[in-house]
mmCIF file of C-alpha atoms in Angstrom:
data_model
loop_
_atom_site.group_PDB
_atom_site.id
_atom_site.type_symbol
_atom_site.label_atom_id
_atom_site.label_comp_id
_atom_site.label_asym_id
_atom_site.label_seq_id
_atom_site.Cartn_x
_atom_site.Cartn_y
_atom_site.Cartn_z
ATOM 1 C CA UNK A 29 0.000 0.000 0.000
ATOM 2 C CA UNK A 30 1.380 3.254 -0.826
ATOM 3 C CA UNK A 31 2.068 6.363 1.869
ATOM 4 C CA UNK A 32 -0.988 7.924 -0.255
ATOM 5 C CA UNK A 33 -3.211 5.243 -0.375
ATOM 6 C CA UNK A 34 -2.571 4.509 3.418
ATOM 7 C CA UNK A 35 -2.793 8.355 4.263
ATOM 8 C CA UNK A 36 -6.291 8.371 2.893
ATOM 9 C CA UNK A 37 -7.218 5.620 4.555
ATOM 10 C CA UNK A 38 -6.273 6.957 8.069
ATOM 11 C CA UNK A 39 -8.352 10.085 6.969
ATOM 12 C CA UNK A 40 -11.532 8.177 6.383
ATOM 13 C CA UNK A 41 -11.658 6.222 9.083
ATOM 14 C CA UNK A 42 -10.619 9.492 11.356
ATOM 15 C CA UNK A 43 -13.560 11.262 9.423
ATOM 16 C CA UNK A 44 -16.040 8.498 10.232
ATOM 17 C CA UNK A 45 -15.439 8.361 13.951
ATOM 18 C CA UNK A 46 -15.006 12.539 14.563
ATOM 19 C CA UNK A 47 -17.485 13.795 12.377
ATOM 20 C CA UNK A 48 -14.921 16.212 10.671
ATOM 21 C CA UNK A 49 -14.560 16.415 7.080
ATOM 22 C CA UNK A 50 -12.520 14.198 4.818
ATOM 23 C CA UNK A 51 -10.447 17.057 3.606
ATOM 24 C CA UNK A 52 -9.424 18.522 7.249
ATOM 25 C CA UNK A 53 -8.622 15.522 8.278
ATOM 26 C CA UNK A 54 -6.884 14.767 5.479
ATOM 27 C CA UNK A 55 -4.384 17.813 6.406
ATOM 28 C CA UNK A 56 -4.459 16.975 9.740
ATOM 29 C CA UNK A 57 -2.673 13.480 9.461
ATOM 30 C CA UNK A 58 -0.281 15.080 6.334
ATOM 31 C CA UNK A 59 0.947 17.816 8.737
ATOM 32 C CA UNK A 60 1.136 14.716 11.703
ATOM 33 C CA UNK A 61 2.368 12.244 9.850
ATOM 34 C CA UNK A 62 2.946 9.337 12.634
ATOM 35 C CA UNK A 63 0.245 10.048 14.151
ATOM 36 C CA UNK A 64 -2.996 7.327 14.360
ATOM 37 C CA UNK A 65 -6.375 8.853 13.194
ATOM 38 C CA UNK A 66 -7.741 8.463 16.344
ATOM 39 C CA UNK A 67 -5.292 8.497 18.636
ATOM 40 C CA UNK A 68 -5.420 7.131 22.215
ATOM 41 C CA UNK A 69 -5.714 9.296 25.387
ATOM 42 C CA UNK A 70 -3.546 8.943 28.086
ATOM 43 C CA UNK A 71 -4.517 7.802 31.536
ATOM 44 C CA UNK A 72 -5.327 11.212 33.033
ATOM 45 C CA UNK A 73 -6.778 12.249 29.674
ATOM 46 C CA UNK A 74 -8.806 8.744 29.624
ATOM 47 C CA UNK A 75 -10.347 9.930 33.001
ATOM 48 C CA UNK A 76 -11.695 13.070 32.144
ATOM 49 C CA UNK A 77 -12.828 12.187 29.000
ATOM 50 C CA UNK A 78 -14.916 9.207 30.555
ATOM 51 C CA UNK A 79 -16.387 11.904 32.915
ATOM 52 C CA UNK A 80 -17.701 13.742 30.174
ATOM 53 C CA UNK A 81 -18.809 10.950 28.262
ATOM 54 C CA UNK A 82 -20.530 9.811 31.286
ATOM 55 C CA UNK A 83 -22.146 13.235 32.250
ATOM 56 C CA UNK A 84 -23.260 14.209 28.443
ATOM 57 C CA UNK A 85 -25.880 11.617 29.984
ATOM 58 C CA UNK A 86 -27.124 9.321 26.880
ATOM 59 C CA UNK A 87 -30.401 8.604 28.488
ATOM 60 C CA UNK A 88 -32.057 12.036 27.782
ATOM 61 C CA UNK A 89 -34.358 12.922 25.325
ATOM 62 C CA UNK A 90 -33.340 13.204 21.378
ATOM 63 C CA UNK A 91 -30.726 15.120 20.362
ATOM 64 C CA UNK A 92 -29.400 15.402 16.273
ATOM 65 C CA UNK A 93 -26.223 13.699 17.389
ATOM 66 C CA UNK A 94 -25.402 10.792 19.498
ATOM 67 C CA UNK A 95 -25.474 12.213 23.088
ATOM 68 C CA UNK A 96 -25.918 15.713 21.255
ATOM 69 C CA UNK A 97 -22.050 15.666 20.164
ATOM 70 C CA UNK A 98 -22.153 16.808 16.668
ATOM 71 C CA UNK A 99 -18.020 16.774 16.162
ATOM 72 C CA UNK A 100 -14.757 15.580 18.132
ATOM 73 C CA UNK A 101 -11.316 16.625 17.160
ATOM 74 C CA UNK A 102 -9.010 14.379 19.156
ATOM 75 C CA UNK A 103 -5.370 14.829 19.974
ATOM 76 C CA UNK A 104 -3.322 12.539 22.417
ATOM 77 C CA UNK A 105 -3.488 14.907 25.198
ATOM 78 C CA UNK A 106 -6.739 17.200 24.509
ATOM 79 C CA UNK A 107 -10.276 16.593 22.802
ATOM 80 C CA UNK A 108 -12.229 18.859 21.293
ATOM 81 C CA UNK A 109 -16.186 17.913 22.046
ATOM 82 C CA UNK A 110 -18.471 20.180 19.499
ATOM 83 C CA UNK A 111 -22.397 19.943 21.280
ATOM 84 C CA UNK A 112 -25.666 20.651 19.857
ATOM 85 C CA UNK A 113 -27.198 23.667 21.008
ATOM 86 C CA UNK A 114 -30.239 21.585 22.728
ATOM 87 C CA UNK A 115 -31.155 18.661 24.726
ATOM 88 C CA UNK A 116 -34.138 17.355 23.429
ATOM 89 C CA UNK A 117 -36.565 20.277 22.114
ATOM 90 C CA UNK A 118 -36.743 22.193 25.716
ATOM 91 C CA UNK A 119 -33.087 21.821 27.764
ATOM 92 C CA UNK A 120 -29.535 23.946 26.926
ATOM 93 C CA UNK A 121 -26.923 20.873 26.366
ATOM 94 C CA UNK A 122 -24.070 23.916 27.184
ATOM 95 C CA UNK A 123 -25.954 24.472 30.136
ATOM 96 C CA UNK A 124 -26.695 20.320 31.005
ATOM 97 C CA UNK A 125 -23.112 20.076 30.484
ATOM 98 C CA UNK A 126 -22.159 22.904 33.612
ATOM 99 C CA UNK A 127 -24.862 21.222 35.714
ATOM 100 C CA UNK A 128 -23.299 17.781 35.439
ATOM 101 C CA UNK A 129 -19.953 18.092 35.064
ATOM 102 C CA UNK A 130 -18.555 21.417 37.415
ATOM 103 C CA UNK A 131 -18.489 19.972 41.132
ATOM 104 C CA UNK A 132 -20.153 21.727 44.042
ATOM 105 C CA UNK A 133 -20.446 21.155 48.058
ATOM 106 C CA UNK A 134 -23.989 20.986 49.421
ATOM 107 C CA UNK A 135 -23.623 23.088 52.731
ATOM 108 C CA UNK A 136 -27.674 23.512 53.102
ATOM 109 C CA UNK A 137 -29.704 21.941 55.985
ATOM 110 C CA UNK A 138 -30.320 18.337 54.601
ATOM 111 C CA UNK A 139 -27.047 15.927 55.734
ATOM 112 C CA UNK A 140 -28.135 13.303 53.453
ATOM 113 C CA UNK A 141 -27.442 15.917 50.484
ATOM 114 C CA UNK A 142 -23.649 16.674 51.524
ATOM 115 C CA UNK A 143 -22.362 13.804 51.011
ATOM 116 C CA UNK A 144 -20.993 13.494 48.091
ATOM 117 C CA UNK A 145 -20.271 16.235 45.573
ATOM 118 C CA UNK A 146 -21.904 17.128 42.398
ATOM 119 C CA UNK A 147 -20.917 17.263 39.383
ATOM 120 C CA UNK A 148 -17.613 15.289 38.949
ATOM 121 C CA UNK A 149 -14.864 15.476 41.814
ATOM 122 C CA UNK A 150 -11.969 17.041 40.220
ATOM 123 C CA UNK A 151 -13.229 18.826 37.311
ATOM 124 C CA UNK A 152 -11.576 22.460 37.225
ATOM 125 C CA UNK A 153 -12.943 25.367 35.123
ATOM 126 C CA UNK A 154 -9.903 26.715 33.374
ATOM 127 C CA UNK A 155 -11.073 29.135 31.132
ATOM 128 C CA UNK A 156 -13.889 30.540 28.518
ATOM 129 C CA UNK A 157 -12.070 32.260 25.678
ATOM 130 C CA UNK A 158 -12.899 31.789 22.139
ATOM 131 C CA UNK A 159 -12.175 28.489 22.003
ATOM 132 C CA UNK A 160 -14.501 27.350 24.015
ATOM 133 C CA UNK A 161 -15.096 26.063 27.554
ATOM 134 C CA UNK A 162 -11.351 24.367 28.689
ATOM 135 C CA UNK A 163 -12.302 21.918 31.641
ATOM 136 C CA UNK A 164 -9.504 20.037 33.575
ATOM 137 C CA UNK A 165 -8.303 17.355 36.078
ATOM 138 C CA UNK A 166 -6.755 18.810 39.403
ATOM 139 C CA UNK A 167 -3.512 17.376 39.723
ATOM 140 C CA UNK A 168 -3.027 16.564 35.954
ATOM 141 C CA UNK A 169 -2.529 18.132 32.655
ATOM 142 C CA UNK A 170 -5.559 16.559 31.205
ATOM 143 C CA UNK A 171 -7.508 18.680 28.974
ATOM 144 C CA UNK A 172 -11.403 18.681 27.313
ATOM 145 C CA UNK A 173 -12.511 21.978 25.273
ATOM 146 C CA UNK A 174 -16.828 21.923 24.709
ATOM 147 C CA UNK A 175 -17.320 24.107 22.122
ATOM 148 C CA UNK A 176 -20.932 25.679 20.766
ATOM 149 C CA UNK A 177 -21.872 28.569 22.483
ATOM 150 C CA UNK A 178 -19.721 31.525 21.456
ATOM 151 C CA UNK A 179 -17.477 33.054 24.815
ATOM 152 C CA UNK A 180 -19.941 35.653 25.313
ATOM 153 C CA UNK A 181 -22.764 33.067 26.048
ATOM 154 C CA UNK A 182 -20.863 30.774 27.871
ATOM 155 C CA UNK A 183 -19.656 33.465 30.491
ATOM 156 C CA UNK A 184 -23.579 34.288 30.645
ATOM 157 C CA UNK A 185 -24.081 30.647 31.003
ATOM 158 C CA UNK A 186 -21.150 30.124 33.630
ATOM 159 C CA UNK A 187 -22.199 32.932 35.573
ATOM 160 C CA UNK A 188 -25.697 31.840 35.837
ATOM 161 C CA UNK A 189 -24.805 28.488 37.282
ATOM 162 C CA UNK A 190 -22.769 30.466 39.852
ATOM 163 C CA UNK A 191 -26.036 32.299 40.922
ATOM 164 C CA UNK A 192 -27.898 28.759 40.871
ATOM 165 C CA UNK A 193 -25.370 27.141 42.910
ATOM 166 C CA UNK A 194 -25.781 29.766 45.587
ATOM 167 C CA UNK A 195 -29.347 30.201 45.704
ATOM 168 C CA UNK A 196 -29.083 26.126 46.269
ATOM 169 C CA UNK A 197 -26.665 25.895 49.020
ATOM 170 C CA UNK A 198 -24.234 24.938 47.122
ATOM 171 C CA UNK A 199 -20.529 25.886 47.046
ATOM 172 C CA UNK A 200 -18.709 26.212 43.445
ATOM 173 C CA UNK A 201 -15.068 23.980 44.006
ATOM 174 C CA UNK A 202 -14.538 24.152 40.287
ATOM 175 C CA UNK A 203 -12.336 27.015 41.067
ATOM 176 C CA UNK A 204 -9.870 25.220 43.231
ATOM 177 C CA UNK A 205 -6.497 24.776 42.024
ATOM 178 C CA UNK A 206 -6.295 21.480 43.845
ATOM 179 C CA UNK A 207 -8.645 18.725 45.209
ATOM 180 C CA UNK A 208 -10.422 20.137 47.779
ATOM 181 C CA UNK A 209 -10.573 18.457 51.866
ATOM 182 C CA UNK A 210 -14.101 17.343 50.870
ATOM 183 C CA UNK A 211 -13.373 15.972 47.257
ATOM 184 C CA UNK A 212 -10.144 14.445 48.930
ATOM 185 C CA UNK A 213 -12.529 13.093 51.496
ATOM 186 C CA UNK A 214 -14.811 11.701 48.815
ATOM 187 C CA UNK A 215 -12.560 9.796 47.099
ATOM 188 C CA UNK A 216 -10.842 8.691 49.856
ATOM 189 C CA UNK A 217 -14.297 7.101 51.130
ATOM 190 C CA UNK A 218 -13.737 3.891 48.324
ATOM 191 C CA UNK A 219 -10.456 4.130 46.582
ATOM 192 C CA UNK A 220 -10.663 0.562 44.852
ATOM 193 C CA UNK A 221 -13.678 1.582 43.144
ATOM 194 C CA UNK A 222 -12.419 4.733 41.885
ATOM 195 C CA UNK A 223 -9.214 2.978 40.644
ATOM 196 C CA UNK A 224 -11.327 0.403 38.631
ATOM 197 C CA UNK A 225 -13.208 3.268 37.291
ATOM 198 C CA UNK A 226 -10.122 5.055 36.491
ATOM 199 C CA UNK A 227 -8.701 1.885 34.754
ATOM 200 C CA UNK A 228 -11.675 1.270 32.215
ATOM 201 C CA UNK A 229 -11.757 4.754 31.986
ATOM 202 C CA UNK A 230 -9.997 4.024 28.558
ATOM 203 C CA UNK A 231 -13.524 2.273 27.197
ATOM 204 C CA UNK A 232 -15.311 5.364 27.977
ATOM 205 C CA UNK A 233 -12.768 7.293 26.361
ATOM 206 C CA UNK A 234 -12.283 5.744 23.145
ATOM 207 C CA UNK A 235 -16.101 5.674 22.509
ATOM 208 C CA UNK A 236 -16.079 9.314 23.149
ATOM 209 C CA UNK A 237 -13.308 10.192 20.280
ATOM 210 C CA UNK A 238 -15.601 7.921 18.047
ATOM 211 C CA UNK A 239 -19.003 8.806 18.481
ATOM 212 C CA UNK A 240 -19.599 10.059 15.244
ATOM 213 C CA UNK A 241 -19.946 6.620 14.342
ATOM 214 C CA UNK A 242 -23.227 6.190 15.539
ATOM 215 C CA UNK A 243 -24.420 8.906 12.989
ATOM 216 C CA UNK A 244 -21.961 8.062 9.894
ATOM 217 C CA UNK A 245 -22.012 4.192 9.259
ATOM 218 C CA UNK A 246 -25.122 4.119 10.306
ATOM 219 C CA UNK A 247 -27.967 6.211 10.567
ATOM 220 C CA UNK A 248 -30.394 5.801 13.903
ATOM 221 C CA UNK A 249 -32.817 8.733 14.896
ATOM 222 C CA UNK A 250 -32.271 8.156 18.257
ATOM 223 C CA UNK A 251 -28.645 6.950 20.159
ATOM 224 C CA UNK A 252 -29.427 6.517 23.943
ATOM 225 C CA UNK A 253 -26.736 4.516 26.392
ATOM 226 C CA UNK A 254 -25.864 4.384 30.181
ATOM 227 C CA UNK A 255 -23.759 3.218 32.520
ATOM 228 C CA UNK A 256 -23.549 -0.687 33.292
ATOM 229 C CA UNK A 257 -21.361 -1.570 35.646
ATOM 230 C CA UNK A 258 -17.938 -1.034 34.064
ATOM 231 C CA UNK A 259 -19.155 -0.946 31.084
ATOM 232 C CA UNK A 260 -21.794 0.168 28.798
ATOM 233 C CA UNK A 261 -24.792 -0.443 27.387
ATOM 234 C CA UNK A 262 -26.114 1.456 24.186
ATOM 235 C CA UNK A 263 -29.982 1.225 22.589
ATOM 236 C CA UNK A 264 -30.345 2.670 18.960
ATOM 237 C CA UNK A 265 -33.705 2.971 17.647
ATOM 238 C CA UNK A 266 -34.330 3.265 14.038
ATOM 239 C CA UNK A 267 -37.112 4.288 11.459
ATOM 240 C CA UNK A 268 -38.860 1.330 10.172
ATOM 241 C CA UNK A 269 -37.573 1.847 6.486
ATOM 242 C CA UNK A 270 -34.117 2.898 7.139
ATOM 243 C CA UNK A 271 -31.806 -0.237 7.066
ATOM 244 C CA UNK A 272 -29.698 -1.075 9.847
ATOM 245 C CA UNK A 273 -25.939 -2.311 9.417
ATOM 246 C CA UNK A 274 -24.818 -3.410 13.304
ATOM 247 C CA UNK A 275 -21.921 -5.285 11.670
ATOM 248 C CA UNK A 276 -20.490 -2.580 9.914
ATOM 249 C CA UNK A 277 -20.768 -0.379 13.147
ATOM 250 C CA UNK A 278 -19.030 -3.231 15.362
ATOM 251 C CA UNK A 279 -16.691 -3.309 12.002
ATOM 252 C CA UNK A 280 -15.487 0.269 12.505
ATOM 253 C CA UNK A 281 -15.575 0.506 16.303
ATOM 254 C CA UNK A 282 -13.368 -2.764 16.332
ATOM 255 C CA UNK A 283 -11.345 -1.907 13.420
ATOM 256 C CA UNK A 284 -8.371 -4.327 13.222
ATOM 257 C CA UNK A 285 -5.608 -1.546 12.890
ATOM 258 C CA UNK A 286 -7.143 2.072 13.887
ATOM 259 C CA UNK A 287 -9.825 0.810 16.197
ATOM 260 C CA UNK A 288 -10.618 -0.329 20.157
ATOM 261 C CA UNK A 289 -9.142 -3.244 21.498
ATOM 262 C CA UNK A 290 -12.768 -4.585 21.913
ATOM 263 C CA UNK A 291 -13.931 -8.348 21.147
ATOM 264 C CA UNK A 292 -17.647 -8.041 19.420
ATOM 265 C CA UNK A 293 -19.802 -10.836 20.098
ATOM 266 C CA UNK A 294 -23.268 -10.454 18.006
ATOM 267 C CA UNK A 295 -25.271 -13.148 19.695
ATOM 268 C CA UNK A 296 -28.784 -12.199 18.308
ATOM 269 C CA UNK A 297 -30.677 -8.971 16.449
ATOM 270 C CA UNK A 298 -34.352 -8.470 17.771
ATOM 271 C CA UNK A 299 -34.600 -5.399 15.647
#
């Protein structure tokens, strides 16, 4: 196979699992030549990425991408996550995403409420510049960018969460530099579950930097999925005249050189 031939090869399959253009990521790889078309996150990376994938929450309402991500652009150390506008016809997926993601500390009157944080324990704010919304790991140089909203709506949207969080009883820690006494405290609570968590992290991860896949091999008007143990489980629902190719999908999300080090076992179709 020729550097050409291979080259445009690497760009398909990178433009079937990100949801970017052939030709961009076409210059991409040429400009990166070593570099895999989807290339895999480190561990740190791997964590926060699962985090999001996890919090984008699969489970609700329609959206016109899989888990309303409409685009990735993944490097080794930094992805790119492009969301829809909306969640379903009513809810703000920028907004879903602050909710879910940015932890807090219940301080209000219920004790049952304070004990764990929301949001996700460890996610930092960096920035909002043009770019987008930077998120982080405390501790780590892990990175995630959400794009959509230009800067000027996601400060609105930032600083409205601020207001919601204190009209709840709820502290903002997505400021801290470092894990916080109660975060620390949190995690501290069941460390061996946290470390399996953080070692399949890689399965959340890699479905995450190929989720356009569920919109460009094949073509379901509705992608839904949740959490099942380590694992997870994904439901696609299809109109009745549009065909349905699981094979091919398993084909690409397994792919013998570019894709996840996943067995697929296809033990029935009730479809």
């Amino acid at each position: 196979m020729s550097h050409g031939d291979l080259l445009t090869q690497k760009a398909r399959y990178r433009s079937r699992c990100t949801g970017i253009g052939h030709q961009t990521g076409l210059q991409h790889l040429q400009d990166l030549q070593e570099q895999e078309p989807v290339p895999a996150a480190n561990h740190d990376q791997t964590r926060l990425e699962a985090a999001v994938f996890e919090r984008l929450d699969g489970t609700i309402d329609y959206c016109a991408h899989p888990a309303g991500v409409a685009r990735v652009h993944p490097s080794p150390d930094h992805l790119v996550v492009d969301v829809d506008s909306k969640l379903g016809p009513k809810h703000s997926l920028p907004k879903h995403c602050l909710q879910t993601l940015l932890p807090t500390q219940y301080t209000g009157p219920d004790e049952d409420e304070g004990r764990e944080p929301g949001g996700i324990a460890g996610v930092r704010l960096l920035r909002v510049d043009a770019a987008g919304l930077h998120l982080g790991l405390a501790g780590t140089d892990a990175r995630v960018t959400i794009t959509g909203p230009d800067s000027k709506q996601w400060q609105t949207l930032v600083t409205e969460h601020r207001a919601s969080c204190h009209d709840a009883n709820l502290v903002p820690l997505w400021d801290a530099p470092a894990l916080t006494p109660f975060e620390t405290a949190y995690l501290a609570a069941d460390p061996t579950w946290w470390k399996e968590e953080a070692d399949h992290a890689w399965v959340a991860s890699g479905l995450l930097r190929r989720i356009a896949l569920f919109h460009t091999v094949t073509k379901p008007y509705c992608v839904r999925y949740w959490r099942h143990g380590l694992g997870w489980k994904f439901e696609l629902r299809y109109e009745h005249d549009v065909p349905m190719d699981h094979e091919a999908l398993l084909a690409q999300l397994t792919h013998p050189r570019w894709g996840m080090p996943l067995q697929a076992t296809l033990e029935h179709c009730v479809c």
